[in-house]
PDB file of C-alpha atoms and ligand atoms in Angstrom:
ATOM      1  CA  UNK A   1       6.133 -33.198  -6.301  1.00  0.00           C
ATOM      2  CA  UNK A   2       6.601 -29.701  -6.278  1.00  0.00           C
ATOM      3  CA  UNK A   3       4.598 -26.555  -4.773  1.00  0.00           C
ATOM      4  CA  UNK A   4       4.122 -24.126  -7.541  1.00  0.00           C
ATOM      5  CA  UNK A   5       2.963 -20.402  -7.338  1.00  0.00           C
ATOM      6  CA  UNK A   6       1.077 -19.037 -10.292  1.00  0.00           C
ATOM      7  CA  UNK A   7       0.730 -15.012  -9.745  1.00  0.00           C
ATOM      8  CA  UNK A   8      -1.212 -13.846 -12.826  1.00  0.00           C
ATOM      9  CA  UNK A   9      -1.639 -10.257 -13.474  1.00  0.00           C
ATOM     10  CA  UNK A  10      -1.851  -7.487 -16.259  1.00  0.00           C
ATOM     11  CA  UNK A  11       1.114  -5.854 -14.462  1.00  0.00           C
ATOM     12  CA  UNK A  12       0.678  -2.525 -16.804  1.00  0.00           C
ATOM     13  CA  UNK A  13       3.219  -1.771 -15.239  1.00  0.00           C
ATOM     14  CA  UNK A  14       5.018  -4.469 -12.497  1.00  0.00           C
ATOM     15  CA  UNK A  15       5.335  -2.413  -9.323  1.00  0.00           C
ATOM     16  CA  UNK A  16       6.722  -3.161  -5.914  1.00  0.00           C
ATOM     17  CA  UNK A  17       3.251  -4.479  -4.682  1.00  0.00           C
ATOM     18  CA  UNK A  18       3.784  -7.448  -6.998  1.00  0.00           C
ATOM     19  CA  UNK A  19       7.433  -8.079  -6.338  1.00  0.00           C
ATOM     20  CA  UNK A  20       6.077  -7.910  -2.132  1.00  0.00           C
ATOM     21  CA  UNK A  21       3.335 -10.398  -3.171  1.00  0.00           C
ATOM     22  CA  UNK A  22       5.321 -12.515  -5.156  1.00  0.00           C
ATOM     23  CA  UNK A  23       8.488 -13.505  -3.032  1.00  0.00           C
ATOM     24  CA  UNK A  24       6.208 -13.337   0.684  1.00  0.00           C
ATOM     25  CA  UNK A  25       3.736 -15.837  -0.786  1.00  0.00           C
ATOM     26  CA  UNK A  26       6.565 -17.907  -2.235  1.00  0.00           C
ATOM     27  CA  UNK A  27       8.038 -17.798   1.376  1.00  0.00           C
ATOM     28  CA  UNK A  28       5.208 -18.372   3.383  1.00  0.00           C
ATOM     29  CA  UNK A  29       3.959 -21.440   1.718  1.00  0.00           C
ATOM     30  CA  UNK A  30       7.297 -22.691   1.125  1.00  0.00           C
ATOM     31  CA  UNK A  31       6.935 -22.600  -2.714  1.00  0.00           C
ATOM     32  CA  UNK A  32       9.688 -24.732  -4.827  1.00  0.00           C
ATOM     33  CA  UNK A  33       9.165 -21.641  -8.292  1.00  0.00           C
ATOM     34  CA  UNK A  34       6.434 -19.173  -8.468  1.00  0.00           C
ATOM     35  CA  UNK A  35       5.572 -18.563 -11.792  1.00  0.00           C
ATOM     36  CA  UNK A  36       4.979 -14.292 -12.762  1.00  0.00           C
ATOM     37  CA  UNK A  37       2.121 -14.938 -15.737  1.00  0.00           C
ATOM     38  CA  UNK A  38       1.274 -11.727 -17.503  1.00  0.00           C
ATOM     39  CA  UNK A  39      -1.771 -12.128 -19.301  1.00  0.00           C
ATOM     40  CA  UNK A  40      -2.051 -10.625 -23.190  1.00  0.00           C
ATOM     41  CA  UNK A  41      -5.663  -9.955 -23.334  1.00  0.00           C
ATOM     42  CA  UNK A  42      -7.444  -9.743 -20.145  1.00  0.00           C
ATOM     43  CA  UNK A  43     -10.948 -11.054 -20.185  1.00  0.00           C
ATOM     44  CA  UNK A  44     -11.893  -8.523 -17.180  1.00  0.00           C
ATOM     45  CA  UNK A  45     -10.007  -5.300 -18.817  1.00  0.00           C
ATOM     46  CA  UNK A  46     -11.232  -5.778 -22.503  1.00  0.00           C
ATOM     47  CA  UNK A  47     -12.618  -2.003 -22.101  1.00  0.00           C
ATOM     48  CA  UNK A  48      -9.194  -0.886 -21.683  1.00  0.00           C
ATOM     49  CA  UNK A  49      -6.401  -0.129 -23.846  1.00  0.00           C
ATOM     50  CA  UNK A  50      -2.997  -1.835 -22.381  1.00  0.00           C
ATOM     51  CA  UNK A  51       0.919  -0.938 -22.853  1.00  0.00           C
ATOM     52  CA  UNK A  52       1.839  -3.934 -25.582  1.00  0.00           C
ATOM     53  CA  UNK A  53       2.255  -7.829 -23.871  1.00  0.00           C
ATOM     54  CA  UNK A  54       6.247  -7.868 -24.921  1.00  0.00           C
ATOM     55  CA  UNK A  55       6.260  -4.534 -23.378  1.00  0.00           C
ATOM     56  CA  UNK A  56       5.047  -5.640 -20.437  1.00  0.00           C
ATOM     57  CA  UNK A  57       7.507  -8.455 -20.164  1.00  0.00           C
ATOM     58  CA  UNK A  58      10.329  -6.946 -20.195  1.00  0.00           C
ATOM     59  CA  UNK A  59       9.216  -4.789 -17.577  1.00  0.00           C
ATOM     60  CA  UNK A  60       8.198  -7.851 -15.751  1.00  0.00           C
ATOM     61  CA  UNK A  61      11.717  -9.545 -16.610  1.00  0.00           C
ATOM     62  CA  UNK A  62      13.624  -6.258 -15.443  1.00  0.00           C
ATOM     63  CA  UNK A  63      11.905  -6.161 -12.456  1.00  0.00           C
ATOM     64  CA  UNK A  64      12.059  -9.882 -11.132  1.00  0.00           C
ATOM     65  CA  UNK A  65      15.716 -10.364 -12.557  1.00  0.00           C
ATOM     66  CA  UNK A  66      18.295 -11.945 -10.018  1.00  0.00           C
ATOM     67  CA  UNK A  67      14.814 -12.819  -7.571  1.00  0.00           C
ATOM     68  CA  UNK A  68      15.423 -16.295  -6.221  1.00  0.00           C
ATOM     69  CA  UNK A  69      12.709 -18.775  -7.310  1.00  0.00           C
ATOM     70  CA  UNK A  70      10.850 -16.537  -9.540  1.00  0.00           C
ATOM     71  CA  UNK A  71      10.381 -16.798 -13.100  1.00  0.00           C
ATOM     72  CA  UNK A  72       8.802 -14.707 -15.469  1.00  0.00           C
ATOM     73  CA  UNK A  73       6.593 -16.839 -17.584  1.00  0.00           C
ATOM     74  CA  UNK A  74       5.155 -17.210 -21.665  1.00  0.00           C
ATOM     75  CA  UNK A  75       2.618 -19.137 -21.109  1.00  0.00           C
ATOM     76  CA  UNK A  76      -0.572 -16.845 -21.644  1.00  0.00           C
ATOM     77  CA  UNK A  77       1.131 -15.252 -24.400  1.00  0.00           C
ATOM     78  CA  UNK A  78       0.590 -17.454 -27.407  1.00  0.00           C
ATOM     79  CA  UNK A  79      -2.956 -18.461 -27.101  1.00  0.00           C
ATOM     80  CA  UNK A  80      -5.185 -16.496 -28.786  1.00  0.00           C
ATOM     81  CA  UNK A  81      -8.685 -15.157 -27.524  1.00  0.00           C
ATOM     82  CA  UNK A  82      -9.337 -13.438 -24.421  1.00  0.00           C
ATOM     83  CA  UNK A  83      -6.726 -14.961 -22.047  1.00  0.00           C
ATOM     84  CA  UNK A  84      -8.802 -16.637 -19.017  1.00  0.00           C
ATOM     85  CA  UNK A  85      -6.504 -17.741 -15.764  1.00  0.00           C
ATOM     86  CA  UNK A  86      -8.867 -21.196 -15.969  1.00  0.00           C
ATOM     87  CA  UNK A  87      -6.908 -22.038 -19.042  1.00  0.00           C
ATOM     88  CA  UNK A  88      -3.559 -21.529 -17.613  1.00  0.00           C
ATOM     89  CA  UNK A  89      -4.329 -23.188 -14.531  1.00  0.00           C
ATOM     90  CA  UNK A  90      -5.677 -26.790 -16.677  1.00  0.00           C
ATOM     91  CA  UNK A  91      -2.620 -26.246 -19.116  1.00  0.00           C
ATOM     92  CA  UNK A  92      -0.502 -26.498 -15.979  1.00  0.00           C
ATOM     93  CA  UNK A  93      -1.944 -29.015 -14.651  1.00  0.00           C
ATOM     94  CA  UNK A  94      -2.144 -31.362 -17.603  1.00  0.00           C
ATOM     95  CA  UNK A  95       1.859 -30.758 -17.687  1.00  0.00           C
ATOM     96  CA  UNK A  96       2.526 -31.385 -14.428  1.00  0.00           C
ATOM     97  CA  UNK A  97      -0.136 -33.287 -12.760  1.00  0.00           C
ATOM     98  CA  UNK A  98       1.714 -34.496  -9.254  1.00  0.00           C
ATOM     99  CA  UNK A  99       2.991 -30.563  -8.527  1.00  0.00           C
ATOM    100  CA  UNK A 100       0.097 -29.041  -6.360  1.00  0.00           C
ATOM    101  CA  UNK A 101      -0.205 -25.797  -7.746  1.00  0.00           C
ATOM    102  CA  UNK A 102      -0.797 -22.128  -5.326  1.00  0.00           C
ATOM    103  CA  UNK A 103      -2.708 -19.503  -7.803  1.00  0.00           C
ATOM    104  CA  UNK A 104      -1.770 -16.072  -6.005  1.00  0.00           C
ATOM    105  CA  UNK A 105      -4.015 -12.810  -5.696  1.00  0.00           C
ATOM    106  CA  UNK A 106      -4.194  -9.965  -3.557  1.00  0.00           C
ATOM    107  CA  UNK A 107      -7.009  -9.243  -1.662  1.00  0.00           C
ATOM    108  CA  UNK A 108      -8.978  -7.152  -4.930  1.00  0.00           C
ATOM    109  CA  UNK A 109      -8.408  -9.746  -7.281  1.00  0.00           C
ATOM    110  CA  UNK A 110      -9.948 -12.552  -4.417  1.00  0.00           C
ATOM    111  CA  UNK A 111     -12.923 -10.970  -3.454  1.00  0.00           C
ATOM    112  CA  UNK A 112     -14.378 -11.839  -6.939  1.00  0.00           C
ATOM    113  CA  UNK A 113     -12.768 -15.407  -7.954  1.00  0.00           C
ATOM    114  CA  UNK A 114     -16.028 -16.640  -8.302  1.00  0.00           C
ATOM    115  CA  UNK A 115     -16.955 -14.057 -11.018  1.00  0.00           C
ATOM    116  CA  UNK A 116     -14.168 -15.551 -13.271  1.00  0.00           C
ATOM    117  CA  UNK A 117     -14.681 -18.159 -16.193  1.00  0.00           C
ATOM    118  CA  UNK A 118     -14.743 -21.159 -14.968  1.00  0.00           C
ATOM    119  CA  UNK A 119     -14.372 -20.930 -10.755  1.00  0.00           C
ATOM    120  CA  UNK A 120     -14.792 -24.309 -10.635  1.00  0.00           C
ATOM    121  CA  UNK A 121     -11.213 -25.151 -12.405  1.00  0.00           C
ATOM    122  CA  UNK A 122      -9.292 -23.119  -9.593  1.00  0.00           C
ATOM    123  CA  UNK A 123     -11.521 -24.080  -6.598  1.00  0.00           C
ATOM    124  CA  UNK A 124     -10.512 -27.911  -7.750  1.00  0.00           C
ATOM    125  CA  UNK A 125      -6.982 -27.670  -8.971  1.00  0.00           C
ATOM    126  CA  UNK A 126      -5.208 -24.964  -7.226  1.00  0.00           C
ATOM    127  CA  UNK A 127      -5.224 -23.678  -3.004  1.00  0.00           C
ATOM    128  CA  UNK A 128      -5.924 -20.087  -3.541  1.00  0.00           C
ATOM    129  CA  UNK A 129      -2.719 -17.904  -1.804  1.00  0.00           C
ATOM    130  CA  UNK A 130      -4.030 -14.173  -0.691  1.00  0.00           C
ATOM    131  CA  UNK A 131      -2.007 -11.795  -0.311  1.00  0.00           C
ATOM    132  CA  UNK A 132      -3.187  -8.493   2.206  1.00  0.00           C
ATOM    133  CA  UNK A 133      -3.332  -5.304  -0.218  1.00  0.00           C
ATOM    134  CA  UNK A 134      -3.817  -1.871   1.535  1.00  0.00           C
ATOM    135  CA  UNK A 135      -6.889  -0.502   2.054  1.00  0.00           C
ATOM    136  CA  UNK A 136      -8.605  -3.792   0.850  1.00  0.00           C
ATOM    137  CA  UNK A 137     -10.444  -5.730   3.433  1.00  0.00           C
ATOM    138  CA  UNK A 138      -9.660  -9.279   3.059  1.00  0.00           C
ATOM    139  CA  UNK A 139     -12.530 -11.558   1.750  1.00  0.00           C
ATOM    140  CA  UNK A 140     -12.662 -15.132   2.942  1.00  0.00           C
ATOM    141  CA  UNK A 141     -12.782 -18.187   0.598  1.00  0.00           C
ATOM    142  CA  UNK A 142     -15.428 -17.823  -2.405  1.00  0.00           C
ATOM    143  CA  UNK A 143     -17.129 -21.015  -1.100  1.00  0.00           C
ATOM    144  CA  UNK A 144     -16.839 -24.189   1.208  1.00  0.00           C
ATOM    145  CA  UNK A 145     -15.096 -26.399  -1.110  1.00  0.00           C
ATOM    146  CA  UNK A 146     -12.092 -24.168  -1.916  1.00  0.00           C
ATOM    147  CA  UNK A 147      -8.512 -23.913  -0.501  1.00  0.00           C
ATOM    148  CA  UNK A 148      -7.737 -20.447   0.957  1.00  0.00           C
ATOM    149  CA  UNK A 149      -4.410 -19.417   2.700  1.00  0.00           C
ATOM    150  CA  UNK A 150      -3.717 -15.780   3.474  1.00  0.00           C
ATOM    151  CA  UNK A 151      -0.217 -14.162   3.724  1.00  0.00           C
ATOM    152  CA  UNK A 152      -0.082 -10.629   5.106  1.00  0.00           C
ATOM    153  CA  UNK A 153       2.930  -8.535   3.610  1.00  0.00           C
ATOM    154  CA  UNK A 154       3.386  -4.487   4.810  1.00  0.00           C
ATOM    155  CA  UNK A 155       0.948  -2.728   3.193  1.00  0.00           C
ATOM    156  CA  UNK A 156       2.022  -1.257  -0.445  1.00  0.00           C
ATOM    157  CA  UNK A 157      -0.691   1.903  -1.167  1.00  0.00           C
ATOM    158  CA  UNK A 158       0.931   1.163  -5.066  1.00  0.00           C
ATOM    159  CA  UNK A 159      -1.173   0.473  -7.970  1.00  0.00           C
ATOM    160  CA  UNK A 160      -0.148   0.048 -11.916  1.00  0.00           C
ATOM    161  CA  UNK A 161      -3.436   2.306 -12.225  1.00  0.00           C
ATOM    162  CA  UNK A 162      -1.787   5.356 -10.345  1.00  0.00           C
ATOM    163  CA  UNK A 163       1.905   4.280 -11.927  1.00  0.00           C
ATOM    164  CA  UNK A 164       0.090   5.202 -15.553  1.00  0.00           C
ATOM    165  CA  UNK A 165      -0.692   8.367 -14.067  1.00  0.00           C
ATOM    166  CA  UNK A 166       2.322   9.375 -12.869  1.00  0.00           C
ATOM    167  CA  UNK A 167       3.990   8.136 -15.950  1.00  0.00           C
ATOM    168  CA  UNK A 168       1.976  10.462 -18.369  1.00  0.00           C
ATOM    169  CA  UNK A 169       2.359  12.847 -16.413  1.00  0.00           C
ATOM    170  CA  UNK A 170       6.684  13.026 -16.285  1.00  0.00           C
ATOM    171  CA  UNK A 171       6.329  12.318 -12.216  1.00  0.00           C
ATOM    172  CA  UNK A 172       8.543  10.167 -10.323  1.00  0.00           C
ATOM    173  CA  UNK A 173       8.531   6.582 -10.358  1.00  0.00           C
ATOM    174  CA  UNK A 174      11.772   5.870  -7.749  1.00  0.00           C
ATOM    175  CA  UNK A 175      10.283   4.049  -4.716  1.00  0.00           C
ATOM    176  CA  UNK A 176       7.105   2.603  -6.204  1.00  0.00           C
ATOM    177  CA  UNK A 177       9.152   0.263  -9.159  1.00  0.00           C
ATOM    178  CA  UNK A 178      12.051  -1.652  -9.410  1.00  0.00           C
ATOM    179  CA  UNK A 179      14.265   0.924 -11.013  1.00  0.00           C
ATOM    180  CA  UNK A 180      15.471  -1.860 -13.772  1.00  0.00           C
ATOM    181  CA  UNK A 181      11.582  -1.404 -14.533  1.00  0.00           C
ATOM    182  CA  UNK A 182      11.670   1.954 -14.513  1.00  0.00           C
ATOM    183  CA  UNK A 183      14.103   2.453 -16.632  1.00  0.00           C
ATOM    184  CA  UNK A 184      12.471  -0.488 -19.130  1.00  0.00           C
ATOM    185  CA  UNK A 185       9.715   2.279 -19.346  1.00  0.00           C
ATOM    186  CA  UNK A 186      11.275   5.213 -19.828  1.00  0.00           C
ATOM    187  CA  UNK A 187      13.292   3.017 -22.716  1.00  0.00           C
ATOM    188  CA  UNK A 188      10.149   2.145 -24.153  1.00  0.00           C
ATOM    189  CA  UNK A 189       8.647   5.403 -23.945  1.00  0.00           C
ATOM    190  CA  UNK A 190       5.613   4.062 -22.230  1.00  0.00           C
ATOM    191  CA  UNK A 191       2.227   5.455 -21.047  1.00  0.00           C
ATOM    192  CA  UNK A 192       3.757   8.830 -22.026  1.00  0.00           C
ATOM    193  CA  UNK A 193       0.759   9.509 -24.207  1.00  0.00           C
ATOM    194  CA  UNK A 194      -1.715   8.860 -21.400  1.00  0.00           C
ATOM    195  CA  UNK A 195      -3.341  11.488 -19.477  1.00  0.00           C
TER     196      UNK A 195
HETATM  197  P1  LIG B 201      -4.417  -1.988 -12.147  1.00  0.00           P
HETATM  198  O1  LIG B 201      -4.460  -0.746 -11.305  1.00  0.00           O
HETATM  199  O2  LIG B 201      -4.135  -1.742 -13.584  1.00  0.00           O
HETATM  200  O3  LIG B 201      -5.579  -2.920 -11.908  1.00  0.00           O
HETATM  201  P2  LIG B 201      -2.796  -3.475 -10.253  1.00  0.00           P
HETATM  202  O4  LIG B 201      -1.815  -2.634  -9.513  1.00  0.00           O
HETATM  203  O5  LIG B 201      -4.062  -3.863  -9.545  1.00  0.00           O
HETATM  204  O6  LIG B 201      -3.097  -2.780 -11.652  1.00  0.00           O
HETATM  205  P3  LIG B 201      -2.714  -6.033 -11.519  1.00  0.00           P
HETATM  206  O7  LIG B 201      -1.839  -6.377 -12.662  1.00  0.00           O
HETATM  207  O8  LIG B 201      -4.153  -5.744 -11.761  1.00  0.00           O
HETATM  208  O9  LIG B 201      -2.032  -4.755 -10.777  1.00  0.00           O
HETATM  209  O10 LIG B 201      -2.583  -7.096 -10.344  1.00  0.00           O
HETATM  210  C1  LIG B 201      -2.001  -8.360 -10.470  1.00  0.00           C
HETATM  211  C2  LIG B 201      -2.131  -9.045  -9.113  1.00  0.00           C
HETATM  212  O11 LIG B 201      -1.343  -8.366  -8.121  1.00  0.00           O
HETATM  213  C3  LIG B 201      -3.566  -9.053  -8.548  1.00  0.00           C
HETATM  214  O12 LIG B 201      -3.803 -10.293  -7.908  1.00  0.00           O
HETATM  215  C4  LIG B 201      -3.544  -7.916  -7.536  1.00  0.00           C
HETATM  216  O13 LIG B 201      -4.512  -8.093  -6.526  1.00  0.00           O
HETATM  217  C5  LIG B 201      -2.122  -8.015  -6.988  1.00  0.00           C
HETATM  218  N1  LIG B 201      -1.623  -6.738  -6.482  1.00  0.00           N
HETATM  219  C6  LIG B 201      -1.475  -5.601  -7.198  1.00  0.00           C
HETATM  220  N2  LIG B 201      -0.981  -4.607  -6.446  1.00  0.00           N
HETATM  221  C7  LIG B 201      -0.807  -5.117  -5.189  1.00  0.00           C
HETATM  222  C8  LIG B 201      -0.339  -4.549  -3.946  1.00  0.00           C
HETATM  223  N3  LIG B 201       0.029  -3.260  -3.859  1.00  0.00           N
HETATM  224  N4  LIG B 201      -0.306  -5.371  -2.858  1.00  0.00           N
HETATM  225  C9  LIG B 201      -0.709  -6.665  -2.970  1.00  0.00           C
HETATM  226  N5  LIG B 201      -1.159  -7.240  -4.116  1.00  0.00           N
HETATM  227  C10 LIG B 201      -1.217  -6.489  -5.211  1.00  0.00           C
HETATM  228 MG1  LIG B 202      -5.693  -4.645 -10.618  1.00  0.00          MG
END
């Protein structure tokens, strides 16, 4: 049996807050692989307009290159429709029924799990693994029949919203990304035409 992390995310772009998240939860629950699951179409950010999904991958693979135990992962790539974390979490499942399966989120992204499609499939397949975000007071479990475990890490004021920003705007991304990722985006040319 194995433990395995899922940390889903539109990482647009992967900053340092995800790479904290990522290898504290994997740590504190004593995860065997935590899986890094970008998602291509967002069901909660369909009003937005996102940097491209292989574009996002390779930032994603820059950043979490050499990282023991963590692997940057395809599967919410090729299925078409709104990507839902429900889906994911079943497909997994089905594959691997004896691993128990940790579905990671920071303290935002928790405070609403029982606003996404289907709560029901992650309350009953996966322990829920929340991670402390700054300046986010953190919620409790969604309900009494779900498993909750919180891991603290130092608190990251980082978001991919203000990296965009800074990005359009030619400021400095040092200290805030892995600088592999960094210089994935500058490659890329991304979020240049953002204001
Ligand atoms: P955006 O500003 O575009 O929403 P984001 O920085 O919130 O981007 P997401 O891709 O939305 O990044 O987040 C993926 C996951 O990582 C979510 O569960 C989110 O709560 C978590 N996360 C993001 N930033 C941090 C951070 N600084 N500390 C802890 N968790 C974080
Ligand atoms: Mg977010």
């Amino acid at each position: 049996m194995h433990r395995l992390g899922v940390f889903g995310g539109t990482f647009d772009p992967v900053h340092n807050g995800h790479l904290a998240a990522a290898v504290n939860a994997r740590r504190a629950l004593a995860l065997d692989r935590v899986l890094v699951v970008p998602a291509r179409d967002p069901w909660q950010k369909q009003d937005r307009r996102l940097a491209p999904v292989e574009d996002r991958l390779a930032m994603l693979e820059a950043a979490f290159d050499g990282v023991d135990g963590v692997e940057v992962s395809r599967l919410e790539l090729d299925r078409p429709g709104p990507t839902y974390t429900a889906d994911s979490v079943e497909e997994l499942h089905a594959a691997r029924p004896e691993d128990e399966i940790f579905l990671i989120v920071g303290a935002d992204a928790a405070s609403d799990l029982e606003t996404w499609d289907r709560p029901e499939v992650m309350r009953d397949f996966t322990t829920i693994v929340i991670v402390s975000r700054a300046d986010i007071a953190e919620p409790g479990a969604p309900g009494p029949r779900w498993r909750v475990e919180h891991v603290r890490i130092p608190p990251l004021a980082i978001s991919s919203t203000d990296l965009r920003r800074r990005a359009a705007a030619g400021d400095p991304l040092e200290g805030l990304m892995p600088p592999a990722a960094i210089r994935c985006l500058r490659e890329r040319g991304l979020y240049a035409d953002r204001g």
